[in-house]
Each structure stands twice: as structure tokens, then as C-alpha cells.
mmCIF file of C-alpha atoms in Angstrom:
data_model
loop_
_atom_site.group_PDB
_atom_site.id
_atom_site.type_symbol
_atom_site.label_atom_id
_atom_site.label_comp_id
_atom_site.label_asym_id
_atom_site.label_seq_id
_atom_site.Cartn_x
_atom_site.Cartn_y
_atom_site.Cartn_z
ATOM 1 C CA UNK A 1 0.000 0.000 0.000
ATOM 2 C CA UNK A 2 1.143 3.545 -0.732
ATOM 3 C CA UNK A 3 0.122 4.900 2.685
ATOM 4 C CA UNK A 4 -0.109 2.789 5.834
ATOM 5 C CA UNK A 5 -1.254 4.105 9.205
ATOM 6 C CA UNK A 6 -0.791 1.611 12.030
ATOM 7 C CA UNK A 7 -1.931 1.766 15.663
ATOM 8 C CA UNK A 8 -2.103 5.555 15.811
ATOM 9 C CA UNK A 9 -2.862 7.030 19.256
ATOM 10 C CA UNK A 10 -2.934 10.579 20.609
ATOM 11 C CA UNK A 11 -3.661 11.239 24.267
ATOM 12 C CA UNK A 12 -4.110 14.515 26.135
ATOM 13 C CA UNK A 13 -4.032 13.759 29.836
ATOM 14 C CA UNK A 14 -6.642 11.051 30.336
ATOM 15 C CA UNK A 15 -8.430 11.881 27.064
ATOM 16 C CA UNK A 16 -7.782 9.993 23.820
ATOM 17 C CA UNK A 17 -8.172 12.280 20.814
ATOM 18 C CA UNK A 18 -7.650 9.227 18.596
ATOM 19 C CA UNK A 19 -7.054 5.601 19.477
ATOM 20 C CA UNK A 20 -6.042 2.485 17.551
ATOM 21 C CA UNK A 21 -6.298 4.122 14.110
ATOM 22 C CA UNK A 22 -5.402 1.642 11.374
ATOM 23 C CA UNK A 23 -5.928 2.105 7.642
ATOM 24 C CA UNK A 24 -4.150 1.988 4.296
ATOM 25 C CA UNK A 25 -4.591 3.861 1.043
ATOM 26 C CA UNK A 26 -3.628 3.038 -2.529
ATOM 27 C CA UNK A 27 -1.662 5.468 -4.681
ATOM 28 C CA UNK A 28 -3.829 7.999 -6.503
ATOM 29 C CA UNK A 29 -6.915 7.468 -4.321
ATOM 30 C CA UNK A 30 -8.983 10.222 -2.730
ATOM 31 C CA UNK A 31 -9.880 9.462 0.892
ATOM 32 C CA UNK A 32 -12.285 11.518 3.000
ATOM 33 C CA UNK A 33 -12.102 11.467 6.787
ATOM 34 C CA UNK A 34 -15.703 12.109 7.777
ATOM 35 C CA UNK A 35 -17.262 12.626 11.166
ATOM 36 C CA UNK A 36 -18.723 15.164 13.594
ATOM 37 C CA UNK A 37 -16.680 17.844 15.330
ATOM 38 C CA UNK A 38 -14.257 16.340 17.830
ATOM 39 C CA UNK A 39 -14.217 12.909 16.192
ATOM 40 C CA UNK A 40 -10.454 12.965 15.536
ATOM 41 C CA UNK A 41 -10.380 13.817 11.812
ATOM 42 C CA UNK A 42 -7.928 16.714 11.981
ATOM 43 C CA UNK A 43 -5.795 14.969 14.596
ATOM 44 C CA UNK A 44 -5.211 12.087 12.170
ATOM 45 C CA UNK A 45 -4.494 14.476 9.294
ATOM 46 C CA UNK A 46 -2.045 16.564 11.314
ATOM 47 C CA UNK A 47 -0.352 13.405 12.579
ATOM 48 C CA UNK A 48 0.277 12.279 9.000
ATOM 49 C CA UNK A 49 1.492 15.773 8.123
ATOM 50 C CA UNK A 50 3.923 15.774 11.065
ATOM 51 C CA UNK A 51 2.322 18.669 12.938
ATOM 52 C CA UNK A 52 1.243 16.495 15.889
ATOM 53 C CA UNK A 53 3.411 13.892 17.583
ATOM 54 C CA UNK A 54 1.523 10.617 18.045
ATOM 55 C CA UNK A 55 2.202 7.037 19.046
ATOM 56 C CA UNK A 56 2.041 4.549 16.202
ATOM 57 C CA UNK A 57 3.536 4.109 12.752
ATOM 58 C CA UNK A 58 3.078 6.002 9.471
ATOM 59 C CA UNK A 59 4.572 4.605 6.268
ATOM 60 C CA UNK A 60 4.525 6.546 2.982
ATOM 61 C CA UNK A 61 5.552 4.644 -0.136
ATOM 62 C CA UNK A 62 7.436 2.193 2.066
ATOM 63 C CA UNK A 63 9.281 4.900 4.029
ATOM 64 C CA UNK A 64 8.743 5.300 7.768
ATOM 65 C CA UNK A 65 7.895 8.993 8.274
ATOM 66 C CA UNK A 66 6.557 8.635 11.820
ATOM 67 C CA UNK A 67 9.237 10.722 13.512
ATOM 68 C CA UNK A 68 10.099 13.070 10.658
ATOM 69 C CA UNK A 69 9.338 16.793 10.780
ATOM 70 C CA UNK A 70 6.768 18.277 8.355
ATOM 71 C CA UNK A 71 9.593 19.636 6.179
ATOM 72 C CA UNK A 72 11.184 16.186 5.929
ATOM 73 C CA UNK A 73 7.976 14.498 4.760
ATOM 74 C CA UNK A 74 7.051 14.508 1.077
ATOM 75 C CA UNK A 75 3.603 15.740 2.102
ATOM 76 C CA UNK A 76 1.763 19.012 1.391
ATOM 77 C CA UNK A 77 -1.060 20.362 3.541
ATOM 78 C CA UNK A 78 -3.864 22.784 2.659
ATOM 79 C CA UNK A 79 -5.313 24.289 5.831
ATOM 80 C CA UNK A 80 -8.777 25.698 6.448
ATOM 81 C CA UNK A 81 -7.282 29.188 6.837
ATOM 82 C CA UNK A 82 -5.442 28.879 3.460
ATOM 83 C CA UNK A 83 -2.187 30.010 5.143
ATOM 84 C CA UNK A 84 -1.217 32.445 2.376
ATOM 85 C CA UNK A 85 1.502 35.047 2.942
ATOM 86 C CA UNK A 86 -0.347 38.390 2.829
ATOM 87 C CA UNK A 87 2.747 40.359 1.776
ATOM 88 C CA UNK A 88 3.428 38.101 -1.221
ATOM 89 C CA UNK A 89 1.758 38.090 -4.627
ATOM 90 C CA UNK A 90 -0.018 35.025 -5.965
ATOM 91 C CA UNK A 91 3.109 34.136 -7.940
ATOM 92 C CA UNK A 92 5.411 34.490 -4.944
ATOM 93 C CA UNK A 93 3.043 32.455 -2.750
ATOM 94 C CA UNK A 94 2.940 29.592 -5.252
ATOM 95 C CA UNK A 95 6.677 29.819 -5.932
ATOM 96 C CA UNK A 96 7.672 29.876 -2.263
ATOM 97 C CA UNK A 97 7.875 26.132 -1.580
ATOM 98 C CA UNK A 98 10.001 25.471 -4.651
ATOM 99 C CA UNK A 99 12.928 27.241 -2.994
ATOM 100 C CA UNK A 100 13.080 24.479 -0.395
ATOM 101 C CA UNK A 101 11.557 21.421 -2.094
ATOM 102 C CA UNK A 102 13.223 21.755 -5.500
ATOM 103 C CA UNK A 103 16.464 23.595 -4.799
ATOM 104 C CA UNK A 104 17.977 22.468 -8.093
ATOM 105 C CA UNK A 105 15.685 24.802 -10.059
ATOM 106 C CA UNK A 106 16.954 28.197 -11.167
ATOM 107 C CA UNK A 107 14.914 31.306 -10.345
ATOM 108 C CA UNK A 108 13.667 31.416 -13.933
ATOM 109 C CA UNK A 109 12.644 27.739 -13.764
ATOM 110 C CA UNK A 110 10.851 28.286 -10.451
ATOM 111 C CA UNK A 111 8.872 31.163 -11.909
ATOM 112 C CA UNK A 112 7.867 29.145 -14.977
ATOM 113 C CA UNK A 113 6.879 26.143 -12.852
ATOM 114 C CA UNK A 114 4.771 28.364 -10.588
ATOM 115 C CA UNK A 115 3.136 30.106 -13.567
ATOM 116 C CA UNK A 116 2.255 26.728 -15.108
ATOM 117 C CA UNK A 117 0.558 25.694 -11.866
ATOM 118 C CA UNK A 118 -1.289 29.011 -11.599
ATOM 119 C CA UNK A 119 -2.701 28.297 -15.046
ATOM 120 C CA UNK A 120 -3.721 24.769 -13.996
ATOM 121 C CA UNK A 121 -5.864 26.137 -11.146
ATOM 122 C CA UNK A 122 -7.460 28.756 -13.410
ATOM 123 C CA UNK A 123 -5.762 31.896 -12.040
ATOM 124 C CA UNK A 124 -3.873 33.028 -15.123
ATOM 125 C CA UNK A 125 -3.729 36.818 -14.982
ATOM 126 C CA UNK A 126 -3.898 36.930 -11.172
ATOM 127 C CA UNK A 127 -0.217 36.244 -10.553
ATOM 128 C CA UNK A 128 0.557 39.825 -9.463
ATOM 129 C CA UNK A 129 -2.394 40.185 -7.102
ATOM 130 C CA UNK A 130 -2.131 39.898 -3.329
ATOM 131 C CA UNK A 131 -4.325 37.671 -1.088
ATOM 132 C CA UNK A 132 -6.307 40.702 0.099
ATOM 133 C CA UNK A 133 -7.364 41.283 -3.511
ATOM 134 C CA UNK A 134 -8.726 37.758 -3.976
ATOM 135 C CA UNK A 135 -12.083 36.128 -3.303
ATOM 136 C CA UNK A 136 -12.370 33.095 -1.015
ATOM 137 C CA UNK A 137 -12.440 30.717 -3.971
ATOM 138 C CA UNK A 138 -9.381 32.349 -5.540
ATOM 139 C CA UNK A 139 -7.469 32.100 -2.261
ATOM 140 C CA UNK A 140 -8.370 28.417 -2.121
ATOM 141 C CA UNK A 141 -6.974 27.928 -5.636
ATOM 142 C CA UNK A 142 -3.731 29.663 -4.662
ATOM 143 C CA UNK A 143 -3.385 27.415 -1.600
ATOM 144 C CA UNK A 144 -4.005 24.360 -3.772
ATOM 145 C CA UNK A 145 -1.483 25.522 -6.403
ATOM 146 C CA UNK A 146 1.148 26.155 -3.717
ATOM 147 C CA UNK A 147 0.690 22.616 -2.403
ATOM 148 C CA UNK A 148 0.690 20.915 -5.804
ATOM 149 C CA UNK A 149 3.615 22.800 -7.328
ATOM 150 C CA UNK A 150 6.149 20.967 -5.125
ATOM 151 C CA UNK A 151 4.828 17.615 -6.421
ATOM 152 C CA UNK A 152 4.201 15.959 -3.043
ATOM 153 C CA UNK A 153 3.618 12.252 -2.712
ATOM 154 C CA UNK A 154 0.610 12.949 -0.494
ATOM 155 C CA UNK A 155 -1.798 15.911 -0.348
ATOM 156 C CA UNK A 156 -3.633 16.646 2.904
ATOM 157 C CA UNK A 157 -6.629 19.004 3.015
ATOM 158 C CA UNK A 158 -8.198 20.070 6.324
ATOM 159 C CA UNK A 159 -11.774 21.298 5.681
ATOM 160 C CA UNK A 160 -10.479 23.740 3.043
ATOM 161 C CA UNK A 161 -13.931 24.659 1.702
ATOM 162 C CA UNK A 162 -15.761 25.343 4.955
ATOM 163 C CA UNK A 163 -15.561 29.143 4.656
ATOM 164 C CA UNK A 164 -16.954 29.286 1.103
ATOM 165 C CA UNK A 165 -20.581 29.897 0.153
ATOM 166 C CA UNK A 166 -22.661 26.910 -0.968
ATOM 167 C CA UNK A 167 -22.419 27.472 -4.742
ATOM 168 C CA UNK A 168 -18.685 28.169 -4.737
ATOM 169 C CA UNK A 169 -18.139 25.221 -2.435
ATOM 170 C CA UNK A 170 -19.821 22.893 -4.932
ATOM 171 C CA UNK A 171 -17.741 24.322 -7.775
ATOM 172 C CA UNK A 172 -14.507 23.862 -5.822
ATOM 173 C CA UNK A 173 -15.406 20.283 -4.896
ATOM 174 C CA UNK A 174 -15.585 19.407 -8.582
ATOM 175 C CA UNK A 175 -12.480 21.452 -9.424
ATOM 176 C CA UNK A 176 -10.346 19.871 -6.695
ATOM 177 C CA UNK A 177 -11.453 16.386 -7.717
ATOM 178 C CA UNK A 178 -10.642 17.151 -11.352
ATOM 179 C CA UNK A 179 -7.137 18.400 -10.512
ATOM 180 C CA UNK A 180 -6.527 15.487 -8.146
ATOM 181 C CA UNK A 181 -7.357 13.004 -10.904
ATOM 182 C CA UNK A 182 -5.259 14.902 -13.438
ATOM 183 C CA UNK A 183 -2.183 14.758 -11.193
ATOM 184 C CA UNK A 184 -3.043 11.293 -9.834
ATOM 185 C CA UNK A 185 -2.054 12.561 -6.396
ATOM 186 C CA UNK A 186 -2.956 10.556 -3.319
ATOM 187 C CA UNK A 187 -5.200 12.795 -1.217
ATOM 188 C CA UNK A 188 -6.741 12.796 2.255
ATOM 189 C CA UNK A 189 -9.532 15.324 2.757
ATOM 190 C CA UNK A 190 -11.119 16.154 6.121
ATOM 191 C CA UNK A 191 -14.793 17.155 6.202
ATOM 192 C CA UNK A 192 -17.843 16.965 8.457
ATOM 193 C CA UNK A 193 -20.149 17.291 5.427
ATOM 194 C CA UNK A 194 -21.390 13.910 4.198
ATOM 195 C CA UNK A 195 -22.516 15.308 0.816
ATOM 196 C CA UNK A 196 -19.057 16.741 0.240
ATOM 197 C CA UNK A 197 -17.519 13.350 1.028
ATOM 198 C CA UNK A 198 -19.942 11.583 -1.330
ATOM 199 C CA UNK A 199 -19.050 13.947 -4.197
ATOM 200 C CA UNK A 200 -15.280 13.803 -3.783
ATOM 201 C CA UNK A 201 -14.178 10.509 -2.250
ATOM 202 C CA UNK A 202 -13.089 7.177 -3.650
ATOM 203 C CA UNK A 203 -13.160 5.924 -0.071
ATOM 204 C CA UNK A 204 -14.549 7.287 3.183
ATOM 205 C CA UNK A 205 -13.470 6.626 6.759
ATOM 206 C CA UNK A 206 -16.149 7.502 9.307
ATOM 207 C CA UNK A 207 -14.885 8.533 12.731
ATOM 208 C CA UNK A 208 -16.564 9.012 16.067
ATOM 209 C CA UNK A 209 -14.992 9.841 19.423
ATOM 210 C CA UNK A 210 -11.483 9.190 18.123
ATOM 211 C CA UNK A 211 -12.161 5.771 16.615
ATOM 212 C CA UNK A 212 -12.836 4.435 13.124
ATOM 213 C CA UNK A 213 -16.402 3.123 12.968
ATOM 214 C CA UNK A 214 -16.632 2.339 9.232
ATOM 215 C CA UNK A 215 -14.609 2.391 6.004
ATOM 216 C CA UNK A 216 -15.695 1.864 2.403
ATOM 217 C CA UNK A 217 -16.811 3.524 -0.806
ATOM 218 C CA UNK A 218 -19.511 6.203 -0.503
ATOM 219 C CA UNK A 219 -22.143 3.897 -1.973
ATOM 220 C CA UNK A 220 -21.157 0.930 0.199
ATOM 221 C CA UNK A 221 -21.433 2.966 3.372
ATOM 222 C CA UNK A 222 -24.723 4.579 2.419
ATOM 223 C CA UNK A 223 -26.449 1.500 0.974
ATOM 224 C CA UNK A 224 -25.142 -1.020 3.524
ATOM 225 C CA UNK A 225 -24.412 0.652 6.885
ATOM 226 C CA UNK A 226 -22.771 -1.816 9.232
ATOM 227 C CA UNK A 227 -23.391 -0.128 12.559
ATOM 228 C CA UNK A 228 -25.641 2.236 14.439
ATOM 229 C CA UNK A 229 -23.483 5.319 14.097
ATOM 230 C CA UNK A 230 -23.025 4.971 10.326
ATOM 231 C CA UNK A 231 -26.731 4.544 9.750
ATOM 232 C CA UNK A 232 -27.550 7.583 11.862
ATOM 233 C CA UNK A 233 -24.774 9.783 10.490
ATOM 234 C CA UNK A 234 -25.244 9.176 6.762
ATOM 235 C CA UNK A 235 -28.416 10.583 5.274
ATOM 236 C CA UNK A 236 -31.997 10.311 6.410
ATOM 237 C CA UNK A 237 -33.735 7.100 7.307
ATOM 238 C CA UNK A 238 -36.848 5.575 8.794
ATOM 239 C CA UNK A 239 -36.367 2.907 11.452
ATOM 240 C CA UNK A 240 -38.690 0.158 12.640
ATOM 241 C CA UNK A 241 -37.276 -2.368 15.074
ATOM 242 C CA UNK A 242 -34.235 -3.925 13.358
ATOM 243 C CA UNK A 243 -35.161 -2.608 9.922
ATOM 244 C CA UNK A 244 -34.425 0.710 8.179
ATOM 245 C CA UNK A 245 -35.763 2.450 5.098
ATOM 246 C CA UNK A 246 -34.209 5.344 3.161
ATOM 247 C CA UNK A 247 -36.738 8.087 2.241
ATOM 248 C CA UNK A 248 -35.777 7.951 -1.451
ATOM 249 C CA UNK A 249 -36.695 4.251 -1.551
ATOM 250 C CA UNK A 250 -40.360 5.015 -0.946
ATOM 251 C CA UNK A 251 -42.269 5.476 -4.197
ATOM 252 C CA UNK A 252 -45.788 6.376 -5.142
ATOM 253 C CA UNK A 253 -47.718 3.521 -6.766
ATOM 254 C CA UNK A 254 -51.358 2.787 -7.520
ATOM 255 C CA UNK A 255 -50.815 -0.638 -5.909
ATOM 256 C CA UNK A 256 -49.226 0.824 -2.787
ATOM 257 C CA UNK A 257 -50.228 1.217 0.817
ATOM 258 C CA UNK A 258 -52.536 4.087 1.800
ATOM 259 C CA UNK A 259 -50.928 7.062 3.588
ATOM 260 C CA UNK A 260 -51.888 10.619 4.506
ATOM 261 C CA UNK A 261 -49.443 13.518 4.062
ATOM 262 C CA UNK A 262 -48.871 15.177 7.449
ATOM 263 C CA UNK A 263 -46.071 17.624 6.607
ATOM 264 C CA UNK A 264 -44.195 18.989 3.571
ATOM 265 C CA UNK A 265 -40.709 20.517 3.297
ATOM 266 C CA UNK A 266 -39.481 22.031 0.025
ATOM 267 C CA UNK A 267 -35.782 21.523 -0.853
ATOM 268 C CA UNK A 268 -35.781 22.743 -4.458
ATOM 269 C CA UNK A 269 -34.993 19.653 -6.530
ATOM 270 C CA UNK A 270 -36.724 17.395 -3.991
ATOM 271 C CA UNK A 271 -39.710 17.581 -1.665
ATOM 272 C CA UNK A 272 -39.764 15.877 1.728
ATOM 273 C CA UNK A 273 -43.131 14.377 2.601
ATOM 274 C CA UNK A 274 -44.045 13.113 6.038
ATOM 275 C CA UNK A 275 -46.627 10.397 5.509
ATOM 276 C CA UNK A 276 -48.584 8.382 8.061
ATOM 277 C CA UNK A 277 -51.038 5.519 8.386
ATOM 278 C CA UNK A 278 -52.054 3.263 11.246
ATOM 279 C CA UNK A 279 -48.812 1.233 10.963
ATOM 280 C CA UNK A 280 -46.019 3.705 10.225
ATOM 281 C CA UNK A 281 -45.019 7.347 10.178
ATOM 282 C CA UNK A 282 -42.451 7.714 7.390
ATOM 283 C CA UNK A 283 -40.239 10.336 5.786
ATOM 284 C CA UNK A 284 -40.411 10.157 1.983
ATOM 285 C CA UNK A 285 -38.548 12.085 -0.732
ATOM 286 C CA UNK A 286 -40.228 12.991 -4.022
ATOM 287 C CA UNK A 287 -38.694 14.684 -7.051
ATOM 288 C CA UNK A 288 -39.879 18.209 -7.716
ATOM 289 C CA UNK A 289 -41.285 17.323 -11.126
ATOM 290 C CA UNK A 290 -44.282 19.643 -11.108
ATOM 291 C CA UNK A 291 -46.667 17.548 -9.066
ATOM 292 C CA UNK A 292 -48.372 19.478 -6.274
ATOM 293 C CA UNK A 293 -48.726 18.079 -2.762
ATOM 294 C CA UNK A 294 -50.885 19.377 0.081
ATOM 295 C CA UNK A 295 -51.007 18.447 3.747
ATOM 296 C CA UNK A 296 -53.942 16.100 4.213
ATOM 297 C CA UNK A 297 -53.673 14.567 0.727
ATOM 298 C CA UNK A 298 -53.947 10.800 0.496
ATOM 299 C CA UNK A 299 -51.254 8.951 -1.464
ATOM 300 C CA UNK A 300 -50.369 5.320 -2.112
ATOM 301 C CA UNK A 301 -46.756 4.253 -1.633
ATOM 302 C CA UNK A 302 -44.629 1.124 -1.921
ATOM 303 C CA UNK A 303 -41.428 0.475 0.046
ATOM 304 C CA UNK A 304 -39.133 -2.297 1.233
ATOM 305 C CA UNK A 305 -37.427 -2.383 4.616
ATOM 306 C CA UNK A 306 -33.722 -3.294 4.842
ATOM 307 C CA UNK A 307 -32.534 -5.411 7.758
ATOM 308 C CA UNK A 308 -29.872 -4.046 10.084
ATOM 309 C CA UNK A 309 -27.739 -5.596 12.806
ATOM 310 C CA UNK A 310 -29.402 -7.498 15.633
ATOM 311 C CA UNK A 311 -28.023 -5.093 18.240
ATOM 312 C CA UNK A 312 -30.237 -2.312 16.881
ATOM 313 C CA UNK A 313 -33.141 -2.007 19.299
ATOM 314 C CA UNK A 314 -35.415 0.971 19.058
ATOM 315 C CA UNK A 315 -39.094 1.779 18.689
ATOM 316 C CA UNK A 316 -40.779 2.648 15.407
ATOM 317 C CA UNK A 317 -39.483 6.162 14.689
ATOM 318 C CA UNK A 318 -38.468 8.611 12.020
ATOM 319 C CA UNK A 319 -34.973 10.129 12.234
ATOM 320 C CA UNK A 320 -34.541 13.480 10.477
#
């Protein structure tokens, strides 16, 4: 494996920020560390980057980097705050790392290499601007260019899109994924946003209270949750005893079961319907395809419950 993390622990006093973290990652894959605040995502990322000293072992392309400083690791990190030098232009910010990581380059070669990367991230013409003259999305592109220009073996990104507005965030998710594929760079991306992880990741690790609770592809984790936390954390669901039902897997049908609409929430492309009969109260998602719904309307719906682990014990409920 290209990256191997073995038995990683970090303790503050009597509190374990992370414990017994074990995973591996193939070269060129995009991994998302996903979980709520305080679950240990950033601690793992900063441990791999060398910014936090932890117990355990970290191997990168067969090399033990566990006790190396950040500068000695062939790893680049993009932080949530971007970390740009305010007194330097875009060009100088991107060029900065080349002075230390690729010392064999002449000044002219460094400038050309930096300019090529600025073009890759779509900032051609902005090379003489300063961070204060850039939008949030442009700053993010500069931070990404500065990390990529040194050609690291591993790229780490710590919630880099959290300060952007929703539309720009979606655009940057696609842009980062496109660049990552183009460079075939192994990437670990920290987020608490499940939709962001679904869009970007080849693989997802779900964390809670400093421990790994699940690992798999986005579809595997969503379609086949293996534990209580994963089921509750990923998406909406209806639960009845040891069975669960995703809202999007309920469909209207003339042959279906009779329900009454008790509540409606509009989400734009979808509409959430709360439906109820004498057996179940369910959350259902319908496409916004022009059909009008009103509270009190009667509809017929078909659905199929999925079985979950035997240790799930709860009353008939709807989790939203």
C-alpha cells in the first residue's frame, strides 16, 4: 500500500483524541475522513502531516515517516485558513515552496513552474495580485497551487472549503477532484459534510470519538451501513425495530399502501413528505417534477425495509 497508518494514538491527559487508528490507502486514491466535530479527523491528518506527535507508525511509499518533521515528509497540507503570505503576490506564494523542495531549479525555472501551476488552477492573470485582492475561492486555488507545485507524494486538506458559500463550495469540490485526478495525487480530505464526502471521495473513513467506525466507498457505506453510528450519520432514514428504510426508496404507486401527508418541506430539486397511516409514520422524498402536494392529501406508496444488525433495538421512529 502507498500509505499505511498503524496503531495511531494521541492522548491529552486522560483523554484519547484518537485511538487504535489503522488504515491503508492506494496510490492515486482520494480518501475523506468524515465525522462530527471532535471525532479525531484533523488529529489524524495533522499526525500524517507531522504537525502532531503521536504514538504509532506512518509509512509513505514504504518509508517510515513517523518521527520526521513536516519539512522532511514529502507531504503538502492545505489548511482551512489557506495560510497564504499576505505580503506576497499570488506568484510568490505559489513559488515559495520550490525554494526548499526543489532547490535544483533556477529562479527562472521556479517562476515558470509556478506560472504553469497558476494556469492549472485557473488563475492566469492573477499572478501579481495579493491575497487581500482575492475572493475566497481564488485564495483556495492559490493554496491548492502552492501545495501541488512541489509535487508531493501525499496531499492533505483540512476542511479547506468550509468558509466558502454553498455554490462556490460545490464548484470547488468538482475542481479539486478534477485536478486530483489529473495529477493522480494521493489525497486525504477532512470534512464533516457527508454530501461533500460523497461527491469527492473514492473511499470514506467515518470517525466518532477518536475511533474508526466504518470504512468503504460512498455507496457501500450509504447502501449497507454496518453499525448504528453509520446509519444515523449518513443521510436520512426511517427505522422500525431492526429494519431501516431510506426516504428515497419510498415510491408512489397505484398498488401501494394508503398514507396521509402530514407535513411537507421544500428543498428545491426534492420535496420531503411526512406520511402516516395506522402502521407507520415515514419520511419520503419525491422529485420536484411539477406535481403538487398538500397536507392532508392521500397517497399510495410502496417500500421495502432493509434489515440491520441485531443489536439495533429501538421503537418505530423517524430520524430526520
